PDB file of C-alpha atoms in Angstrom:
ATOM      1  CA  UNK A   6      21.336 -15.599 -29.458  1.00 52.00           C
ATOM      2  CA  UNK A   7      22.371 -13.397 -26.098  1.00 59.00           C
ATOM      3  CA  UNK A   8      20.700 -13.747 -23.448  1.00 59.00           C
ATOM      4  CA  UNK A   9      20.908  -9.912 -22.958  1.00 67.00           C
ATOM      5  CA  UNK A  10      17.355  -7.689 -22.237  1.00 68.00           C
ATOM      6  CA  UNK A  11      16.834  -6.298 -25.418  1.00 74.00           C
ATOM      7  CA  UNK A  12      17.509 -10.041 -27.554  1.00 70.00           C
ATOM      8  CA  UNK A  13      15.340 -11.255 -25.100  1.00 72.00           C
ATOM      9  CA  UNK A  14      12.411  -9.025 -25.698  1.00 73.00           C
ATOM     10  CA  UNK A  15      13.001  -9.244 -29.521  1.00 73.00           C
ATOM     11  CA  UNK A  16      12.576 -13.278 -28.783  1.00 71.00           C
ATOM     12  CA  UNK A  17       9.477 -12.904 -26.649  1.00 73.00           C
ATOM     13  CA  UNK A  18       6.389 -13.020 -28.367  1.00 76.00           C
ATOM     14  CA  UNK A  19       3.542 -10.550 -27.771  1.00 83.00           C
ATOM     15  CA  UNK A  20       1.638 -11.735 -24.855  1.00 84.00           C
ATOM     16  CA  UNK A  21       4.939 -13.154 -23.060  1.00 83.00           C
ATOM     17  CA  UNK A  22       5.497  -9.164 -23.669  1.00 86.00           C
ATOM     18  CA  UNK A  23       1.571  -8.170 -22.246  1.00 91.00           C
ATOM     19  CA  UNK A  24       2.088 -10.165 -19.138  1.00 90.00           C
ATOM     20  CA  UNK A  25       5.740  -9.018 -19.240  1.00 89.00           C
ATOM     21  CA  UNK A  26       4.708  -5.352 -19.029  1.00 91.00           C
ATOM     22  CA  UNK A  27       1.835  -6.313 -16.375  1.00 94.00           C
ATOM     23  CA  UNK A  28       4.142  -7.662 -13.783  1.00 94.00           C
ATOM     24  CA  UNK A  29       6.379  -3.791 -14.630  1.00 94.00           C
ATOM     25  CA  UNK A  30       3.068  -2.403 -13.427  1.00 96.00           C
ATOM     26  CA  UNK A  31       2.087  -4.442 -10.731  1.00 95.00           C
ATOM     27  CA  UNK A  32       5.628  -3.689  -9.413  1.00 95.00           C
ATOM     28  CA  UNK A  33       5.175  -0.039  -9.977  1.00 96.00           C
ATOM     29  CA  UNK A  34       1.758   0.147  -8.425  1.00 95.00           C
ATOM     30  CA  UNK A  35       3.341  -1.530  -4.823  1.00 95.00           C
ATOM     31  CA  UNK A  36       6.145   0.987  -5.030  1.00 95.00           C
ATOM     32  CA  UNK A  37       3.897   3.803  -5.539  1.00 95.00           C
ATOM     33  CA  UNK A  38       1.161   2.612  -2.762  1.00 95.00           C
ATOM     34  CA  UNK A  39       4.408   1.473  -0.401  1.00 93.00           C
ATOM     35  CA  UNK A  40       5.993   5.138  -0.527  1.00 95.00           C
ATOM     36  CA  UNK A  41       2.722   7.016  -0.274  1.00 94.00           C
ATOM     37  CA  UNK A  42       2.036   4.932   2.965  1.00 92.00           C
ATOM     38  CA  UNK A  43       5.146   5.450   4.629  1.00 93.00           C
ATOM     39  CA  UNK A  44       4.839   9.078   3.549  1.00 93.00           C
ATOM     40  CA  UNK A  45       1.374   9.118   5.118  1.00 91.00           C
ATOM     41  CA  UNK A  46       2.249   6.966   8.324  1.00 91.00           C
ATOM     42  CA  UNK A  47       5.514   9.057   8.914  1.00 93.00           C
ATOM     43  CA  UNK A  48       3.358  11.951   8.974  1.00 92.00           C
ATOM     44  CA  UNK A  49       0.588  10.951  11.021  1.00 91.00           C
ATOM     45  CA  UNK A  50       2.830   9.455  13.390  1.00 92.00           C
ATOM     46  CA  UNK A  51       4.941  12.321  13.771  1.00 92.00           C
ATOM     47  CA  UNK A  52       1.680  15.135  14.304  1.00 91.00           C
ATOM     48  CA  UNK A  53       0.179  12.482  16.844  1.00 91.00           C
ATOM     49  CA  UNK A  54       2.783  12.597  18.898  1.00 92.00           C
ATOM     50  CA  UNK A  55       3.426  15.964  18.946  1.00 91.00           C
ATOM     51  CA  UNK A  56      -0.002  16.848  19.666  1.00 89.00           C
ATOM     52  CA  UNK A  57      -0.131  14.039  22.284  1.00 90.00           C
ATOM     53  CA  UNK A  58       2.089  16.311  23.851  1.00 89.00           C
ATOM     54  CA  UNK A  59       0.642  19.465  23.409  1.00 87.00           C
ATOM     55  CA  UNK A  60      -2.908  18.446  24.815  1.00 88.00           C
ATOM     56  CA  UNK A  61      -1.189  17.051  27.827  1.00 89.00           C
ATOM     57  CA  UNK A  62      -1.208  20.162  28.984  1.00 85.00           C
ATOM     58  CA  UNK A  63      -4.488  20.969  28.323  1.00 86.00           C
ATOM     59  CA  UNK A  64      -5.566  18.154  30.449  1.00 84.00           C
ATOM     60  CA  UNK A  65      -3.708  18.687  33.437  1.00 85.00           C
ATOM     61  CA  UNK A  66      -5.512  22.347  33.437  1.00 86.00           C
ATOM     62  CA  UNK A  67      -8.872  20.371  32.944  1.00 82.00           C
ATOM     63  CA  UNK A  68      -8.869  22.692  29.600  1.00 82.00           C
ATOM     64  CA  UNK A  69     -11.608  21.042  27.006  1.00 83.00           C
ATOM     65  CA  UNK A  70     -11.754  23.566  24.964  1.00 85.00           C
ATOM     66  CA  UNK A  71      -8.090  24.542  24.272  1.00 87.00           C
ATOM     67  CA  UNK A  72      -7.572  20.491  23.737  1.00 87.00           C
ATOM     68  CA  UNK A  73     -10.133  20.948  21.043  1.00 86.00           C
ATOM     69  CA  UNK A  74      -9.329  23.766  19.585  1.00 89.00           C
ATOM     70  CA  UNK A  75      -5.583  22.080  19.808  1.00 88.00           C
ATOM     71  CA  UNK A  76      -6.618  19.407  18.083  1.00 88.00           C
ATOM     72  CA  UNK A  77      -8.518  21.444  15.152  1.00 87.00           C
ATOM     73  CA  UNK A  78      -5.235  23.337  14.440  1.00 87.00           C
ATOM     74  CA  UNK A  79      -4.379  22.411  11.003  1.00 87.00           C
ATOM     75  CA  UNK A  80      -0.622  21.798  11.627  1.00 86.00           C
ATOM     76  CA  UNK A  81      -2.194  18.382  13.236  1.00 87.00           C
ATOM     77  CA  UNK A  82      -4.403  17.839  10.097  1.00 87.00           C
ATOM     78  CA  UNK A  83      -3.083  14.186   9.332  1.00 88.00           C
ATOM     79  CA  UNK A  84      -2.856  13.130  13.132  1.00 89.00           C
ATOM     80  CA  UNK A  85      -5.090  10.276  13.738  1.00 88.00           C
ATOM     81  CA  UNK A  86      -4.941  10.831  17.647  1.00 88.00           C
ATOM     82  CA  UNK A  87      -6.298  14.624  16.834  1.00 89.00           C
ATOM     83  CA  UNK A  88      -8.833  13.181  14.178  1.00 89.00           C
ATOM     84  CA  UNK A  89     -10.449  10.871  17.315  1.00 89.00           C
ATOM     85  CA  UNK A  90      -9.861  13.398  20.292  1.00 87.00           C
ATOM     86  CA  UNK A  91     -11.588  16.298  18.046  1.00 88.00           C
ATOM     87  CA  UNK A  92     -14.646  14.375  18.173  1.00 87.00           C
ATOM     88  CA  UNK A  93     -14.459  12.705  21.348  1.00 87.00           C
ATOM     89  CA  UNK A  94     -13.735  16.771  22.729  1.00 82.00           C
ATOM     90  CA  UNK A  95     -16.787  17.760  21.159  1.00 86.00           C
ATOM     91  CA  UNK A  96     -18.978  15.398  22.733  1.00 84.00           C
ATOM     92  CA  UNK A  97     -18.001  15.891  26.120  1.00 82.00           C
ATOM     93  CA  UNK A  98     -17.348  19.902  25.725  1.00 77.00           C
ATOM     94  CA  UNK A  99     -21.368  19.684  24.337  1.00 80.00           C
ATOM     95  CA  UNK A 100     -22.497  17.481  27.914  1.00 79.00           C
ATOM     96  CA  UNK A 101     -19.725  16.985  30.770  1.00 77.00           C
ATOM     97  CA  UNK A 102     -21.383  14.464  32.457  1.00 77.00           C
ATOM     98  CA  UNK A 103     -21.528  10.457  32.125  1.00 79.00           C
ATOM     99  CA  UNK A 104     -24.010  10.505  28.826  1.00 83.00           C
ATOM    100  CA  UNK A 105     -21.496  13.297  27.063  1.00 78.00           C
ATOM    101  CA  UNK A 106     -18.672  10.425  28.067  1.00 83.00           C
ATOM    102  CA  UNK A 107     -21.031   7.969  26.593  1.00 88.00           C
ATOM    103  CA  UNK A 108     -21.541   9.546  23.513  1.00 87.00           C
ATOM    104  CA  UNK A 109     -17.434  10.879  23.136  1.00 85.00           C
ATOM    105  CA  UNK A 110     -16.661   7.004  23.587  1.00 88.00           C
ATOM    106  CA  UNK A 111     -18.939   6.031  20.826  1.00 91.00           C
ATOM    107  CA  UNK A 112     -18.316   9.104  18.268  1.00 90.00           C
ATOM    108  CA  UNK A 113     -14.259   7.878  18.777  1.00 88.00           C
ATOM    109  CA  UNK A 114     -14.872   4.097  18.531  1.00 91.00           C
ATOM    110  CA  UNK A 115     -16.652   5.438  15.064  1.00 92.00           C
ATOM    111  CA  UNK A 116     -13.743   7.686  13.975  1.00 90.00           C
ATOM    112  CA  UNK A 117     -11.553   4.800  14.864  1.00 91.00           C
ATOM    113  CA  UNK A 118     -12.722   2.482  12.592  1.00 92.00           C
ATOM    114  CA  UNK A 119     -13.093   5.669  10.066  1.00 91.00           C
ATOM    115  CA  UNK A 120      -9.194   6.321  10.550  1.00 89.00           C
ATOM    116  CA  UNK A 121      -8.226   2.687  10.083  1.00 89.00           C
ATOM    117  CA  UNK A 122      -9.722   3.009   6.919  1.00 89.00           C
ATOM    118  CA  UNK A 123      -7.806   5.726   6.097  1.00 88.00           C
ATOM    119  CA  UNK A 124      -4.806   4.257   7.122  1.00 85.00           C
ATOM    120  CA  UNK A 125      -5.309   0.779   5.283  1.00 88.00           C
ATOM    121  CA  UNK A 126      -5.798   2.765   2.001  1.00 89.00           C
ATOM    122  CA  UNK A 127      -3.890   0.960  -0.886  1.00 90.00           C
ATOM    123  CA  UNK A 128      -3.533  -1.762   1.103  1.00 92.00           C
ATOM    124  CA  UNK A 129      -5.686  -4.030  -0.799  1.00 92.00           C
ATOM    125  CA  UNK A 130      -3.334  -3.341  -3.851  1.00 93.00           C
ATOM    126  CA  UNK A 131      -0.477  -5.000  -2.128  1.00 93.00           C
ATOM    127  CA  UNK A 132      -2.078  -7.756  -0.989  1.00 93.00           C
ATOM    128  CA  UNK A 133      -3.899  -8.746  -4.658  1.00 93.00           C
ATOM    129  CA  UNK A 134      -0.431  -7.993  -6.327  1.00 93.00           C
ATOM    130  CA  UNK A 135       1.419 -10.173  -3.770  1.00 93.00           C
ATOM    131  CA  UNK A 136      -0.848 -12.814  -4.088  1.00 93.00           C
ATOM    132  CA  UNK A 137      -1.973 -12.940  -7.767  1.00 93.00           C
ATOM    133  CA  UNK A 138       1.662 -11.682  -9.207  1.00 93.00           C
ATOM    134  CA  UNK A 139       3.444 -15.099  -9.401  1.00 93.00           C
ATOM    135  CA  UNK A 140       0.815 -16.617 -10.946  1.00 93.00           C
ATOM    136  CA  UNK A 141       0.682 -14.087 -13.249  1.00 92.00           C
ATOM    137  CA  UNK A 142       4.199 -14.771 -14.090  1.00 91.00           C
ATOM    138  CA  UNK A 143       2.994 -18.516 -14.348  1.00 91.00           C
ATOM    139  CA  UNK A 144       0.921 -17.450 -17.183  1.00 90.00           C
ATOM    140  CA  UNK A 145       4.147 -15.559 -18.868  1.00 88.00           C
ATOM    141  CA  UNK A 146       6.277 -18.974 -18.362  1.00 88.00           C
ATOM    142  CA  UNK A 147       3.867 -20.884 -20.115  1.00 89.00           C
ATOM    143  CA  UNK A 148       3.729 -18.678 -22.931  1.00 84.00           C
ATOM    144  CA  UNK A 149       7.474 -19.260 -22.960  1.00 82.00           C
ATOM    145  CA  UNK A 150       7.652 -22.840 -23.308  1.00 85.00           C
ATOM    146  CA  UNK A 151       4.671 -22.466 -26.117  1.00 84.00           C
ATOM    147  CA  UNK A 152       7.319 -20.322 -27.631  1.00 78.00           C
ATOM    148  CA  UNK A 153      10.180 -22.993 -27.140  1.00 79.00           C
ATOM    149  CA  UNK A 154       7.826 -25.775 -28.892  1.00 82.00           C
ATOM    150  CA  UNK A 155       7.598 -23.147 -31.657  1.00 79.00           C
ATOM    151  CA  UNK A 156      11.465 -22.813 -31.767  1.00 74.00           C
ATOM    152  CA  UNK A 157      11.185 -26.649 -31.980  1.00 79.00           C
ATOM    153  CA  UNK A 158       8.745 -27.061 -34.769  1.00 80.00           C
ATOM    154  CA  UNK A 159      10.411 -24.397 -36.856  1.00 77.00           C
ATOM    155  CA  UNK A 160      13.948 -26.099 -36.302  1.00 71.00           C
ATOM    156  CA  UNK A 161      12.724 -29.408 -36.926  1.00 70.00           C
ATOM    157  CA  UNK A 162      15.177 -30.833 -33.985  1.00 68.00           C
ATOM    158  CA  UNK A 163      15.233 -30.556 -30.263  1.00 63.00           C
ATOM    159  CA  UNK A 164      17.952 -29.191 -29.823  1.00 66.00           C
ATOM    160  CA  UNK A 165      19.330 -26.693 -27.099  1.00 69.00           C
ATOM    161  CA  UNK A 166      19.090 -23.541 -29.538  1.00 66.00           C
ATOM    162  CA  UNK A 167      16.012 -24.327 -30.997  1.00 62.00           C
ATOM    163  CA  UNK A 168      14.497 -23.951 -27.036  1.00 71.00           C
ATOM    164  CA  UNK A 169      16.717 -21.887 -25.370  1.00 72.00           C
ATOM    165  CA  UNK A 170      15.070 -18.657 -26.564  1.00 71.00           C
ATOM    166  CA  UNK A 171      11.457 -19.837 -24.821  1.00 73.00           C
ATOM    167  CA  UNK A 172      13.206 -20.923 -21.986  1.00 80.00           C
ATOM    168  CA  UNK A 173      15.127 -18.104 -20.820  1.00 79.00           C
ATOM    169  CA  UNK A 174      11.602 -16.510 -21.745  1.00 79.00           C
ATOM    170  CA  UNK A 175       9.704 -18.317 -19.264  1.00 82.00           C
ATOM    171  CA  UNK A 176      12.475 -18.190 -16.587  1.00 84.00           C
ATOM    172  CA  UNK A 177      12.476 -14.580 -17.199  1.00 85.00           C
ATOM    173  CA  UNK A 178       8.633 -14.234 -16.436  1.00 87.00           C
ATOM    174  CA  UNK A 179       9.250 -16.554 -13.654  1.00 90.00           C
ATOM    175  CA  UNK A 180      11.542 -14.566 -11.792  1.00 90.00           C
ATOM    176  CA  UNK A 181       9.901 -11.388 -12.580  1.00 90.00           C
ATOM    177  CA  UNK A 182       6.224 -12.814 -11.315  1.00 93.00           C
ATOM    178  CA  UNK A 183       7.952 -13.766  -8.246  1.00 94.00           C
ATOM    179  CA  UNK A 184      10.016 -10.446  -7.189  1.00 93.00           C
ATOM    180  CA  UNK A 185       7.051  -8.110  -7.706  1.00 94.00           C
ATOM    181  CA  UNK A 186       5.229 -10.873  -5.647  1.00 94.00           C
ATOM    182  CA  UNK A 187       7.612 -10.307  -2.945  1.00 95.00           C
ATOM    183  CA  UNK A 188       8.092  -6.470  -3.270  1.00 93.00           C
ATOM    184  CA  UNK A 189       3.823  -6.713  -2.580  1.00 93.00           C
ATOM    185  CA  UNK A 190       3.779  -8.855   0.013  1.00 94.00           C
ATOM    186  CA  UNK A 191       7.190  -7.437   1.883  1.00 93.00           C
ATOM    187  CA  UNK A 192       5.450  -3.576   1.809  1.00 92.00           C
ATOM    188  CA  UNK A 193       2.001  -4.816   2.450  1.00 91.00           C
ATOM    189  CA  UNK A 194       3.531  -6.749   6.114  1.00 90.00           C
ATOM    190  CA  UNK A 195       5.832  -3.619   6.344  1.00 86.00           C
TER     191      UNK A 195
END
């Protein structure tokens, strides 16, 4: 037998193949959620910034309403500094006094935890397939070495090709359960 892909998934039985084609998703689903992210974060960081600079301006005139009007502009839609200044603008353009900076402090410390939300989106994906991924692959090993007793029982001997198909099997599952693992776990700290 080679030890090539394709003889080994002709040796593999069906749910070494199932669990197989679980971890290929699992891995799929962190690359997806990982790029999306940094899509997302690259975004938001970049139209914060920009509009941090933008409504520094405004301030120095003492200029509420351009700041707000700044911050509605739509070329800041995915800034999280303009998402929590919008409503923190409204509430004081609405009162300027020390209840309309009462209730701006509260409406952002509300958007804030609204926009961390936002941010940690897909998150929870990494983290399950970082944690549960080499145990999944624990699950394909064993159906390996159920595979290399089968090689056994069919041969009638121990020897190292009656086995060697469920073992490279299970070291296959192995390895995969433990590189989507760290795939999840390295995007999820990224």
């Amino acid at each position: 037998m080679s030890f090539d892909p394709q003889h080994l998934w002709e040796a593999m039985g069906w749910p070494a193949r199932f669990v197989f084609l679980l971890l290929i998703v699992m891995g799929i689903a962190c690359m997806y959620v990982g790029f999306e992210r940094w899509v997302t974060f690259r975004k938001a960081r970049g139209q914060s910034r920009s509009l941090a600079e933008n409504l520094a301006g405004h301030f120095a005139k003492g200029n509420i309403e351009g700041a707000l009007k700044t911050c509605q502009d739509q070329s800041f839609k995915f800034s999280y500094l303009g998402h929590l200044m919008e409503v923190g603008l409204k509430e004081v353009n609405a009162r300027f006094d020390k209840h309309g900076i009462h209730a701006a402090r509260r409406a952002m410390e509300r958007q804030s935890v609204q926009e961390a939300a936002d941010l940690k989106r897909g998150m929870n994906i990494l983290a399950t397939v970082g944690s549960t991924a080499p145990f999944v692959g624990l699950v394909g090993t064993i159906f390996g070495i159920i595979n290399s007793f089968v090689g056994m029982a069919e041969s009638g001997s121990g020897g190292l090709g009656a086995v060697s198909a469920g073992i490279a099997e299970a070291l296959v599952e192995t390895a995969t359960g433990i590189a989507v693992a760290l795939i999840g776990v390295w995007l999820f700290n990224y």
